[in-house]
Short mmCIF file of C-alpha atoms in Angstrom, two decimals:
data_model
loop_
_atom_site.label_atom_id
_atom_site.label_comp_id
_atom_site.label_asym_id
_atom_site.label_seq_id
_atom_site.Cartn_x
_atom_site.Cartn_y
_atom_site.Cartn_z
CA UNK A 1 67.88 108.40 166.58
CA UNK A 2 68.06 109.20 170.30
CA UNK A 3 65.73 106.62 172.16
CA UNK A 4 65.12 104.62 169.40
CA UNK A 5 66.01 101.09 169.40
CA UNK A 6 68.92 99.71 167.25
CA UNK A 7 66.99 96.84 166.31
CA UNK A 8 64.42 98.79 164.54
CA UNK A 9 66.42 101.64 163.07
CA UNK A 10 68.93 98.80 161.17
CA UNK A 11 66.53 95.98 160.74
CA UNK A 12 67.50 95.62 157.58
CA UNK A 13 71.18 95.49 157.78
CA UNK A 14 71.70 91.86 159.21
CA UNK A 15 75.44 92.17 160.10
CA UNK A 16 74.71 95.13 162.68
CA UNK A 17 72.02 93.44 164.46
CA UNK A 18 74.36 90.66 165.12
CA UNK A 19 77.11 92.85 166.11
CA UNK A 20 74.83 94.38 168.65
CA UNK A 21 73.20 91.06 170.21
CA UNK A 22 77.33 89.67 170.14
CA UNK A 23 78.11 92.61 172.42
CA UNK A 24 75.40 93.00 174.39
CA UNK A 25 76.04 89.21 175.66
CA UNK A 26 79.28 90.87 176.78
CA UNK A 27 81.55 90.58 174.23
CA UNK A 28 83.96 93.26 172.22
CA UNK A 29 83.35 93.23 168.67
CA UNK A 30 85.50 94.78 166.37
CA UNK A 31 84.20 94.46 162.78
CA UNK A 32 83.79 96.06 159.16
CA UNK A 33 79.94 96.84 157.78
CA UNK A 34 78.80 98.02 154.59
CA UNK A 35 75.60 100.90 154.92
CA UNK A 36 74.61 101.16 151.50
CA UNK A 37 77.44 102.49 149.44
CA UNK A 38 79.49 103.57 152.74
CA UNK A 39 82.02 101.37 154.69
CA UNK A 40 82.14 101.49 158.39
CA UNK A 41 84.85 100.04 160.72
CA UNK A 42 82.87 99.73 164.03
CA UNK A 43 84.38 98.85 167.96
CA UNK A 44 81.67 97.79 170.35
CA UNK A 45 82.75 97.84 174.24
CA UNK A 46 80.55 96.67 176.66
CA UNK A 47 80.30 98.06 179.83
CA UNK A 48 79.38 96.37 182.80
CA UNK A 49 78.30 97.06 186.68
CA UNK A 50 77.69 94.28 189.04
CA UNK A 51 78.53 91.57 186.65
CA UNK A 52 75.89 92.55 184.13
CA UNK A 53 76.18 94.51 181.21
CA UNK A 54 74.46 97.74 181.88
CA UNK A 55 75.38 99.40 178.34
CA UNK A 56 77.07 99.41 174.96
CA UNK A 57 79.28 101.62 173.31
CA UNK A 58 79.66 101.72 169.74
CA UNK A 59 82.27 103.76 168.03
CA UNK A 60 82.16 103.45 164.05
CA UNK A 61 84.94 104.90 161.24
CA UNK A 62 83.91 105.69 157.88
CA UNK A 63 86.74 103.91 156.24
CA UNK A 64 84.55 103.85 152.52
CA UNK A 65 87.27 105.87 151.04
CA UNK A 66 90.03 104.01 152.40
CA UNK A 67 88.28 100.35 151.13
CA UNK A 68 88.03 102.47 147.59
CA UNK A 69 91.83 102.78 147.47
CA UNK A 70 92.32 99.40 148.41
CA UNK A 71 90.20 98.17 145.87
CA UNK A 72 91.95 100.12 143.20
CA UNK A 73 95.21 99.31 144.14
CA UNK A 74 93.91 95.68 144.11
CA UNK A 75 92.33 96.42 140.37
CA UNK A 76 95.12 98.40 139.09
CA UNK A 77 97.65 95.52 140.22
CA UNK A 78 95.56 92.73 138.59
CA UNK A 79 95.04 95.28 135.40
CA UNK A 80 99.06 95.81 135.20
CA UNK A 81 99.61 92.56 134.98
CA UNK A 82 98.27 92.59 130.98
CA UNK A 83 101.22 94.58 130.19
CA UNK A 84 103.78 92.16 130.98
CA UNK A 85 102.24 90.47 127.41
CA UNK A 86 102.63 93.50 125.27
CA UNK A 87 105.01 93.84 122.79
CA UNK A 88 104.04 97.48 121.03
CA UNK A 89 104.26 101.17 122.02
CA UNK A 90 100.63 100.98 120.89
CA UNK A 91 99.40 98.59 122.84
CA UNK A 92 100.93 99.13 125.67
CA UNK A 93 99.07 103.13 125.49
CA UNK A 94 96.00 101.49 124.75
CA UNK A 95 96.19 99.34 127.79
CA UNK A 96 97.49 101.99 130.60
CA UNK A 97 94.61 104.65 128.89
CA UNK A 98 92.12 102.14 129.54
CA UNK A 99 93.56 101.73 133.47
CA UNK A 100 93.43 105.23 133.67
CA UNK A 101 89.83 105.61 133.04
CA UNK A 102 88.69 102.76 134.06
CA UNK A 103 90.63 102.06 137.75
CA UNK A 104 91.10 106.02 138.21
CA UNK A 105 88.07 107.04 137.06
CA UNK A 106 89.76 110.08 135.08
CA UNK A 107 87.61 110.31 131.69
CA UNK A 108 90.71 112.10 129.68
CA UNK A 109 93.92 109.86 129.45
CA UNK A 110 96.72 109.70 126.42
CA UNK A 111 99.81 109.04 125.69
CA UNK A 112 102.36 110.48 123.30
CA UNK A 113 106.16 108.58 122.34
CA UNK A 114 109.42 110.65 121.84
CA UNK A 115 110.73 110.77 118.21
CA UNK A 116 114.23 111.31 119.25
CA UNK A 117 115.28 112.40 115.46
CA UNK A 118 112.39 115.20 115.46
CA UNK A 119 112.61 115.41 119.37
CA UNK A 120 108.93 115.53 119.02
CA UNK A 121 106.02 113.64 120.74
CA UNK A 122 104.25 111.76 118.59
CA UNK A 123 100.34 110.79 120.23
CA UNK A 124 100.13 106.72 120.35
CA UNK A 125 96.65 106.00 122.13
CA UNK A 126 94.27 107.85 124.16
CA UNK A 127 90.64 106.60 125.69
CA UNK A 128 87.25 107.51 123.33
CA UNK A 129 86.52 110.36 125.85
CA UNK A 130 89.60 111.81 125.10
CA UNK A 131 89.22 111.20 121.02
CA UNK A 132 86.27 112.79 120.92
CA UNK A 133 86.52 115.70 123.28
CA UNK A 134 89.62 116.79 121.39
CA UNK A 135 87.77 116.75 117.96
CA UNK A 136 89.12 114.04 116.53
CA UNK A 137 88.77 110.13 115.05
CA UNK A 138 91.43 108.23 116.16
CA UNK A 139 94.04 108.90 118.51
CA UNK A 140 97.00 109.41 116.28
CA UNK A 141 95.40 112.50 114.53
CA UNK A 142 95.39 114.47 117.86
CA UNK A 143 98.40 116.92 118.09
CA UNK A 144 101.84 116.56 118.56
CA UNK A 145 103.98 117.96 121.18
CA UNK A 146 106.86 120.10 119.83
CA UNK A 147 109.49 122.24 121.33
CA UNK A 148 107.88 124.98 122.57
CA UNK A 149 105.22 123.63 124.33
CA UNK A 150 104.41 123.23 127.64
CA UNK A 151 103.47 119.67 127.79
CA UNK A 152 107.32 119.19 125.80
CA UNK A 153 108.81 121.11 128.70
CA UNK A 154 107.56 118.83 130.98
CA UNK A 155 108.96 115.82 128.98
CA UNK A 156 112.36 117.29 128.99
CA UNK A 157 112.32 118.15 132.25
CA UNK A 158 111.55 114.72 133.73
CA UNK A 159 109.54 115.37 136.61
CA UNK A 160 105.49 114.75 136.71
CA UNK A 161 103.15 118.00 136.51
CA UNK A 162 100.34 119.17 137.54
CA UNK A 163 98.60 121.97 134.84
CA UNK A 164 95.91 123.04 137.13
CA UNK A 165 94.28 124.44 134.21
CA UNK A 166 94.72 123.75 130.59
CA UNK A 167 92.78 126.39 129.37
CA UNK A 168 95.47 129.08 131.26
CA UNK A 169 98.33 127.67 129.31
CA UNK A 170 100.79 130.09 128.05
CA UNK A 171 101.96 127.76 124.92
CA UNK A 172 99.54 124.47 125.02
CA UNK A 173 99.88 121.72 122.37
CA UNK A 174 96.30 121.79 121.66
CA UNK A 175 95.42 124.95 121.95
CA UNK A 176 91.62 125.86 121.88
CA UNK A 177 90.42 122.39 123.70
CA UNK A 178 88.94 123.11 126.98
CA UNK A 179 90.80 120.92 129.08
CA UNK A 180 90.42 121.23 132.71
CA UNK A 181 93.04 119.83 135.33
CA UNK A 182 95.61 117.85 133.55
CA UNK A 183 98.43 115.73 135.36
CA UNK A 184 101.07 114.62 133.29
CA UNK A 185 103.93 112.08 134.05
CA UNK A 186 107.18 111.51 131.81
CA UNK A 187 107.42 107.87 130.89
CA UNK A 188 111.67 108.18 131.20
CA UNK A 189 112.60 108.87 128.05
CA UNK A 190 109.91 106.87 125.89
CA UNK A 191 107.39 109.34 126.03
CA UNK A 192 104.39 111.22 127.68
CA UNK A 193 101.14 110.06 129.65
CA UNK A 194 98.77 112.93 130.63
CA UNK A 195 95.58 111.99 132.44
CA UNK A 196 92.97 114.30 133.40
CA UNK A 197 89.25 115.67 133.36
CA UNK A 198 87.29 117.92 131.31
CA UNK A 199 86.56 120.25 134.41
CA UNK A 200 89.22 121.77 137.27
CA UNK A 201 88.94 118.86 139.22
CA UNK A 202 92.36 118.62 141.46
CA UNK A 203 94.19 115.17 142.42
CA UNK A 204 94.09 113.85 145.38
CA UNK A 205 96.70 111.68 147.73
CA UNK A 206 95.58 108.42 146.15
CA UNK A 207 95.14 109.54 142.46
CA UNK A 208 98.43 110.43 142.46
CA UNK A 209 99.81 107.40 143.86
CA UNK A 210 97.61 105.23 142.21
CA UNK A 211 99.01 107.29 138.63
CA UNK A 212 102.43 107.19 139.86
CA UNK A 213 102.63 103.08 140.02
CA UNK A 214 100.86 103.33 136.87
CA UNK A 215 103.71 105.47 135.29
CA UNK A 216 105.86 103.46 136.44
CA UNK A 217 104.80 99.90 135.09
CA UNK A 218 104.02 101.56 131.56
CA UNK A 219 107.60 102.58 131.54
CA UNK A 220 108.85 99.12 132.47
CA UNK A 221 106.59 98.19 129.85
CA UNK A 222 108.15 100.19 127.34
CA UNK A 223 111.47 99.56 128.57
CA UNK A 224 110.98 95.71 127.61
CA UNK A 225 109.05 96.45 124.26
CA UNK A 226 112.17 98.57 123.31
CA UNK A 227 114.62 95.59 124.18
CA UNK A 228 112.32 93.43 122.46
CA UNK A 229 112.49 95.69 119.54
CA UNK A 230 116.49 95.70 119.54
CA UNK A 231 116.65 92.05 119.58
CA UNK A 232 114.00 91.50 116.67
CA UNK A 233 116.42 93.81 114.83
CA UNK A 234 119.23 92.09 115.47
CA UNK A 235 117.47 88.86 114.57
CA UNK A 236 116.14 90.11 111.33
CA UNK A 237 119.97 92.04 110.27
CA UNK A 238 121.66 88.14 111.23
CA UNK A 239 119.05 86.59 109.13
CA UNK A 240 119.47 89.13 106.54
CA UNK A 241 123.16 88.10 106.93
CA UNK A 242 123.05 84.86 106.78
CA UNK A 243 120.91 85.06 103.42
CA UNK A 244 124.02 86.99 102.22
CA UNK A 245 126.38 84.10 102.82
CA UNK A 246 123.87 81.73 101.36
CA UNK A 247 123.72 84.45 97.72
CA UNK A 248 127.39 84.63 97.91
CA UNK A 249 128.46 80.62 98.03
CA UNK A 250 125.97 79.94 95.41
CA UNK A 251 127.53 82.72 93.36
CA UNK A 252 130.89 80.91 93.85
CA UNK A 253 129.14 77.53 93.16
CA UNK A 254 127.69 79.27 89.93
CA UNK A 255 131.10 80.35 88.51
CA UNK A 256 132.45 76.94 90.09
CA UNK A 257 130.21 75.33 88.04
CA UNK A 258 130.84 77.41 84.60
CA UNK A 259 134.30 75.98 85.05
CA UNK A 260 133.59 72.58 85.55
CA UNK A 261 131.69 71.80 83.22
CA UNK A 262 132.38 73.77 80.65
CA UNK A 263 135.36 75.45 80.34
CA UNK A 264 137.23 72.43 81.47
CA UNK A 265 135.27 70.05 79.25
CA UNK A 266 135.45 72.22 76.47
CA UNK A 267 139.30 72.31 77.15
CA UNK A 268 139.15 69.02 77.24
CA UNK A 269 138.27 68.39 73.54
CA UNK A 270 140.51 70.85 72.69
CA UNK A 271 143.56 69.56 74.08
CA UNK A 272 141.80 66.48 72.61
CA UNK A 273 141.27 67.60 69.21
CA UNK A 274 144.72 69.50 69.27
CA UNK A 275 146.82 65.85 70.04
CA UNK A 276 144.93 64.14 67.25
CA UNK A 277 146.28 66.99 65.01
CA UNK A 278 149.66 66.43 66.47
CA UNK A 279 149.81 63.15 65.87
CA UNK A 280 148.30 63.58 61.85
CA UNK A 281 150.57 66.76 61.14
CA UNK A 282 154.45 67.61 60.52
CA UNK A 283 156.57 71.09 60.60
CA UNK A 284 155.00 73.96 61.60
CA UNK A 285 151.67 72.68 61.40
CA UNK A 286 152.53 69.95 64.02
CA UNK A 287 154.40 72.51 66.17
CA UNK A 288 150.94 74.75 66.38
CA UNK A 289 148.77 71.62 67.00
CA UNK A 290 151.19 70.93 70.05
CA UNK A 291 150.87 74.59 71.07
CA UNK A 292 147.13 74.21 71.12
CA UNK A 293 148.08 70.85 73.56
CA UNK A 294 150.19 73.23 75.82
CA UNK A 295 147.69 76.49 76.17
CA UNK A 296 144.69 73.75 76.83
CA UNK A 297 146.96 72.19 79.44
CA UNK A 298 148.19 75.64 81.06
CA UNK A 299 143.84 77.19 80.75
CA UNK A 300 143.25 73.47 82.14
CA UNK A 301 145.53 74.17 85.38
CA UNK A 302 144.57 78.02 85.72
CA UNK A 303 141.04 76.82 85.76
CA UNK A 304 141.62 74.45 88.65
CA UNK A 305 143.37 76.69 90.42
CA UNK A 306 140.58 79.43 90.07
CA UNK A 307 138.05 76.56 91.18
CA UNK A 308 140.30 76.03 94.52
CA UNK A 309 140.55 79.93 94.94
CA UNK A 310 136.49 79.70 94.77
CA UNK A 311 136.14 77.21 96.88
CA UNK A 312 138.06 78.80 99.62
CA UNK A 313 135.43 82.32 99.38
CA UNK A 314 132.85 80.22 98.66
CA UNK A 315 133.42 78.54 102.38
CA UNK A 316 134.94 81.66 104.02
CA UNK A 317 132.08 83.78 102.63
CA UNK A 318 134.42 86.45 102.28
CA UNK A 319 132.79 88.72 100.12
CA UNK A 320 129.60 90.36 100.61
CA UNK A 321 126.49 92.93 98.82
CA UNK A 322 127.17 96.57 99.77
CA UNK A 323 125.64 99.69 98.58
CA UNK A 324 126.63 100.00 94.98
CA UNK A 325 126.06 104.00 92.88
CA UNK A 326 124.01 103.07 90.28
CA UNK A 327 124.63 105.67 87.82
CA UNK A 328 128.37 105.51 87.35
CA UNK A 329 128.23 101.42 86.94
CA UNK A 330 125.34 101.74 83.89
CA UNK A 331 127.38 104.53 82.51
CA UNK A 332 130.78 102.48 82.20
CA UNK A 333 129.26 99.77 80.88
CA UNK A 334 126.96 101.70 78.05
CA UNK A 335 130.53 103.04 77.15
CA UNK A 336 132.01 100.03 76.65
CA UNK A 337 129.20 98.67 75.08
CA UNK A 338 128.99 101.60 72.59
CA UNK A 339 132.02 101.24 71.42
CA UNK A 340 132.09 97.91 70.05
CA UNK A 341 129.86 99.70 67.47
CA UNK A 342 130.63 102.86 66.24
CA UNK A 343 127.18 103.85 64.90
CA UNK A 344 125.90 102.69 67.90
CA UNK A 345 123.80 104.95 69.99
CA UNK A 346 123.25 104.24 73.64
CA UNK A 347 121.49 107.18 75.73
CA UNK A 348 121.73 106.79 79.40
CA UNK A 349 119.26 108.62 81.85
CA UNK A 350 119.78 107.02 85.19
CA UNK A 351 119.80 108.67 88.64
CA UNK A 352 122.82 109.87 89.87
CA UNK A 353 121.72 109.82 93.68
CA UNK A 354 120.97 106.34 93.64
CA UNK A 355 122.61 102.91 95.44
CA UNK A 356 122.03 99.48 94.84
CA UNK A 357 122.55 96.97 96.62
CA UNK A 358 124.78 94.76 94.88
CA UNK A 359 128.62 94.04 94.24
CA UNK A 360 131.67 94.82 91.97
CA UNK A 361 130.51 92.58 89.31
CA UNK A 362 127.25 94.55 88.83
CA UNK A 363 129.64 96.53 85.95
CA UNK A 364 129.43 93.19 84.41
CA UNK A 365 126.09 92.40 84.90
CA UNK A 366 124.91 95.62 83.01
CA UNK A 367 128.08 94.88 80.47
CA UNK A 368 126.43 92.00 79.58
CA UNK A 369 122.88 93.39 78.91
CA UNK A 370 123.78 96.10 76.64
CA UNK A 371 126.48 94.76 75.34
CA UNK A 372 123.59 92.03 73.73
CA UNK A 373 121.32 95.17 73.02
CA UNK A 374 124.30 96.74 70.89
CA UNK A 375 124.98 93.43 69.13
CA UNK A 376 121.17 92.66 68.33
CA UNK A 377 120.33 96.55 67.26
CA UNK A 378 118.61 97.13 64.08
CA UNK A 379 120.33 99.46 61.24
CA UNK A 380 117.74 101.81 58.88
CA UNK A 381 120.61 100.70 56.24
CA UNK A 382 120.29 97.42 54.28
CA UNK A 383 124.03 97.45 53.31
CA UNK A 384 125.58 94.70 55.37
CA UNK A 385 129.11 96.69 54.97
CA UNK A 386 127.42 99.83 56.97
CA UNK A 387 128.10 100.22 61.06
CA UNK A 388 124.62 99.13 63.01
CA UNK A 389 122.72 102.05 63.48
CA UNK A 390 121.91 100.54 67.36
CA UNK A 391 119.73 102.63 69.82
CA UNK A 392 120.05 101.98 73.25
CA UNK A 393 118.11 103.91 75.83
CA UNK A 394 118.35 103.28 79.40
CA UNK A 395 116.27 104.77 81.79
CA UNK A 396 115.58 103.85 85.73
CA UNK A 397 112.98 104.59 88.50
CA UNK A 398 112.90 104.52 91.83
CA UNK A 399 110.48 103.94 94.12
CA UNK A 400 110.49 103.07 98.50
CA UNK A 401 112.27 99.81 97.96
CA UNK A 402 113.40 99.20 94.39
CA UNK A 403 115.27 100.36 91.56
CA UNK A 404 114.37 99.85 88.40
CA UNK A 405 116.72 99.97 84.80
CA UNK A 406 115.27 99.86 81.80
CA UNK A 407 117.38 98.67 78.64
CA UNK A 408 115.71 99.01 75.37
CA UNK A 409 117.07 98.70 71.89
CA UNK A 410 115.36 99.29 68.68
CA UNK A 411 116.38 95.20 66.94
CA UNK A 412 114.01 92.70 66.05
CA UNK A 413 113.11 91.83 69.16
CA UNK A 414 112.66 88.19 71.32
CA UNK A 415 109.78 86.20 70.22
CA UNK A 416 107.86 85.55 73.24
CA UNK A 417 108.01 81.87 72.99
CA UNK A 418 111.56 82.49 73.39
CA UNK A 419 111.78 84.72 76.25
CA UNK A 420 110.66 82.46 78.84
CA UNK A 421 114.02 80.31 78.31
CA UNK A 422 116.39 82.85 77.58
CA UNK A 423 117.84 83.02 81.12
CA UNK A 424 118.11 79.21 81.54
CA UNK A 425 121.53 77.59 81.36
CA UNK A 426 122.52 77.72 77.37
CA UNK A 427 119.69 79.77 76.35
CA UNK A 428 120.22 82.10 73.58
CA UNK A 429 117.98 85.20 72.79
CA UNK A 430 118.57 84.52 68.82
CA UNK A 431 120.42 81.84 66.81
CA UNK A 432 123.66 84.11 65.97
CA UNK A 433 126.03 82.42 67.95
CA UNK A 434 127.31 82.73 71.58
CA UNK A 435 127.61 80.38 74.27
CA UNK A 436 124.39 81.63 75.70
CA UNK A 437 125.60 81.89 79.57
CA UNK A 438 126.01 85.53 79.13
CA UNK A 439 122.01 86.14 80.15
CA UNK A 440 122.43 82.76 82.53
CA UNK A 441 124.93 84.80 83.94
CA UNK A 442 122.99 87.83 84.82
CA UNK A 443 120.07 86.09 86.09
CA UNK A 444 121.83 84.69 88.55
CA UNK A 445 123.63 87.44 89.63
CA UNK A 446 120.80 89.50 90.16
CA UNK A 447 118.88 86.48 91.95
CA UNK A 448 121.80 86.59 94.35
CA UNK A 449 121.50 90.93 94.92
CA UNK A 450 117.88 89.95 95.92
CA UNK A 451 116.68 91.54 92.44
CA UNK A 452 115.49 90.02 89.53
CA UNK A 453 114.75 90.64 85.72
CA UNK A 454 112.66 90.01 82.68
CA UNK A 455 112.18 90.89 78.89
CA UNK A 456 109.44 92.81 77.26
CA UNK A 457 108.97 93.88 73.90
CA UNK A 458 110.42 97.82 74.10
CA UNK A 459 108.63 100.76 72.05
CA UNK A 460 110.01 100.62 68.73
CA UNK A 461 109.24 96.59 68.75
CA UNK A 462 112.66 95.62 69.69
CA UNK A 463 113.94 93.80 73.23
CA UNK A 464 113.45 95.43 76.56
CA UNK A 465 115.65 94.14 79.24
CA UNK A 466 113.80 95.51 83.13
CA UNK A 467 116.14 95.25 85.93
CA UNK A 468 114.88 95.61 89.51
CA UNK A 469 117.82 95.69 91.80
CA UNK A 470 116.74 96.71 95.76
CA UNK A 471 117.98 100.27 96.97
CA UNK A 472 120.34 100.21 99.32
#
């Protein structure tokens, strides 16, 4: 370039030329200029003798790496940003992987999150380079880190690492992958980003500085998705709470209601019935009619008093569901039930390692159920003085949310017609008697566990009562 003129050697780099004419009129010029894909950060002094300027000197910097930091500290900024509007472990690995490759230009980039019941690191995103190069299709199928391991090691001990070489690894997670340099930074205690290349390709001043800003907005990042977690929990358990209260004051309405309307109107008539009797009677007929007037009278007063007593839980929502043992509830009650036939039969095959979530009348609930299997139970005898010959069996499954209880006898059987209504207020299964609030009953108390329950026809053609009560 000696002897040649400037003009002609950068005639086609407009920003030097008038650089050069700027000081050669006798100005200093301090400016930056782009040759090709390099950066320069150029200081031309004139110099002058006599007045006139005799001479220029020009002394350029190559500052290209410099402007490339810049730039990435400008990109990875503007790219961090997106992470403030995360709200997943997931997402937030598949956005800092991304930054990773694509600000840092590092091919390899994943990240793992701490199971801290395992104390193992589970993989939760990694960049497509990094999928395929390790063999696999999606990033949760590459390995975990366990004790033992040297990426673990570096987890537990907090600190960022450099593995010069993967391959050199005494206990590697993934062993047999021919990983080259590998840094990898703990994420507090959340988890484990590792970025690196395929080859041994050491980091430099600014790749670690851009990766340690990096580190440390994903673990802000995780810090808030965690909080964000918590308070979704807690929103979801005071929801779950509040539906509680709601089941339990429409239980006490229920029972309120039994006694309203009929227990105290059936009183009613009673007492009713009992002083028209009074009045029509002498002796000791008269004295029972007026002893009919004073129990109706006393049931009339203990019933309003119960009402008041449910009224007060009902708005103090004292009583709540809590995990009930299954087994030993069904059990009682198939005693109980059995006995009030003594050819009655009433296998139970429930499991014993199972809670419901329920309350202390649940012994009633099932009470009621078999109870009406026992009293509707066919006989293989057609002489009406013989014991019913009733078989009850009651089995239960379980699967990741529900229980299920299975009571089938061997009767006639509910017409199916009829087994649409027989849990409505009244309804009656068959015409021999009852009240027919004994199924009401159980309906709603099941509605109110969060369960619910329904009628089939069971193998031998008689009634099949399936309960589904959620595990607790």
């Amino acid at each position: 370039m000696t002897g040649a003129s400037i003009f002609d050697l950068y005639a086609d780099y407009p920003e030097i030329i008038d650089a050069a004419r700027e000081a050669l009129a006798g100005d200093e010029v301090r400016v930056t200029q782009s040759v090709d894909d390099l950066v320069f950060e150029t200081w031309y002094q004139p110099v002058f003798e006599g007045g006139e300027v005799v001479q220029v000197v020009g002394v350029s910097r190559n500052i290209t790496e410099l402007k490339r930091r810049e730039e990435r500290v400008d990109e990875l900024s503007e790219a961090t940003n997106d992470l403030l509007y995360t709200h997943t472990e997931a997402a937030v690995a598949e956005r800092v992987t991304e930054i990773a490759e694509r600000v840092i230009d590092r091919p390899i980039a994943a990240m793992w999150a701490h199971d801290d019941d395992d104390n193992v690191l589970y993989p939760i995103g990694a960049t497509e380079t990094a999928i395929e190069f390790a063999g696999v299709d999606i990033a949760k199928h590459l390995p975990d880190m366990e004790p033992g391991s040297d990426e673990k090691a570096i987890f537990d001990a907090g600190e960022p690492a450099v593995i010069e070489d993967y391959t050199e690894l005494d206990a590697p997670s993934a062993p047999g992958v021919p990983l080259g340099t590998l840094l990898c930074l703990p994420l507090d205690d959340h988890g484990l980003l590792c970025v690196g290349s395929t080859t041994v390709e050491p980091f430099d001043e600014s790749e670690r500085h851009l990766l340690d800003i990096l580190s440390s907005t994903a673990t802000a990042a995780l810090d808030r998705v965690a909080r964000e977690t918590e308070l979704d929990d807690q929103r979801a358990e005071l929801a779950a709470s509040n539906e509680a209260l709601q089941r339990r004051r429409d239980q006490m309405e229920f029972f309120n209601s039994i006694l309203r309307h009929d227990i105290l109107n059936g009183m009613n008539v009673i007492r009713a019935r009992g002083d028209l009797l009074a009045s029509e009677l002498d002796g000791d007929q008269e004295a029972y009619a007026e002893t009919i007037v004073e129990w109706s009278d006393d049931i009339v007063d203990l019933t309003r008093k119960v009402r008041s007593v449910l009224q007060t839980l009902s708005d103090e929502a004292a009583a709540e569901t809590k995990p009930v043992e299954l087994a030993p509830v069904v059990e009682s009650a198939a005693r109980r039930a059995a006995s009030m036939a003594p050819g009655a039969t009433v296998d139970v095959s429930v499991h014993s390692d199972v809670a419901v979530t329920a309350d202390d009348l649940l012994h009633d609930v099932f009470g009621n159920i078999l109870t009406n299997a026992v009293e509707h139970g066919s006989t293989d005898s057609h002489d009406p003085d013989d014991e019913p010959g009733v078989a009850v069996e009651v089995t239960s499954g379980v699967d990741a949310e529900a229980v299920t209880v299975r009571i089938a006898d061997d009767g006639p059987g509910i017409a199916p017609g009829v087994r649409e209504r027989i849990f409505e207020r009244g309804g009656k299964s068959t015409d021999s008697g009852g009240t027919g609030f004994g199924l009401y009953f159980v309906d709603a108390m099941i509605a109110s566990y969060g369960g619910q329950i329904r009628v089939e026809e069971s193998d031998t053609g008689g009634a099949a009562f399936v309960v589904e009560l959620p595990q607790a």
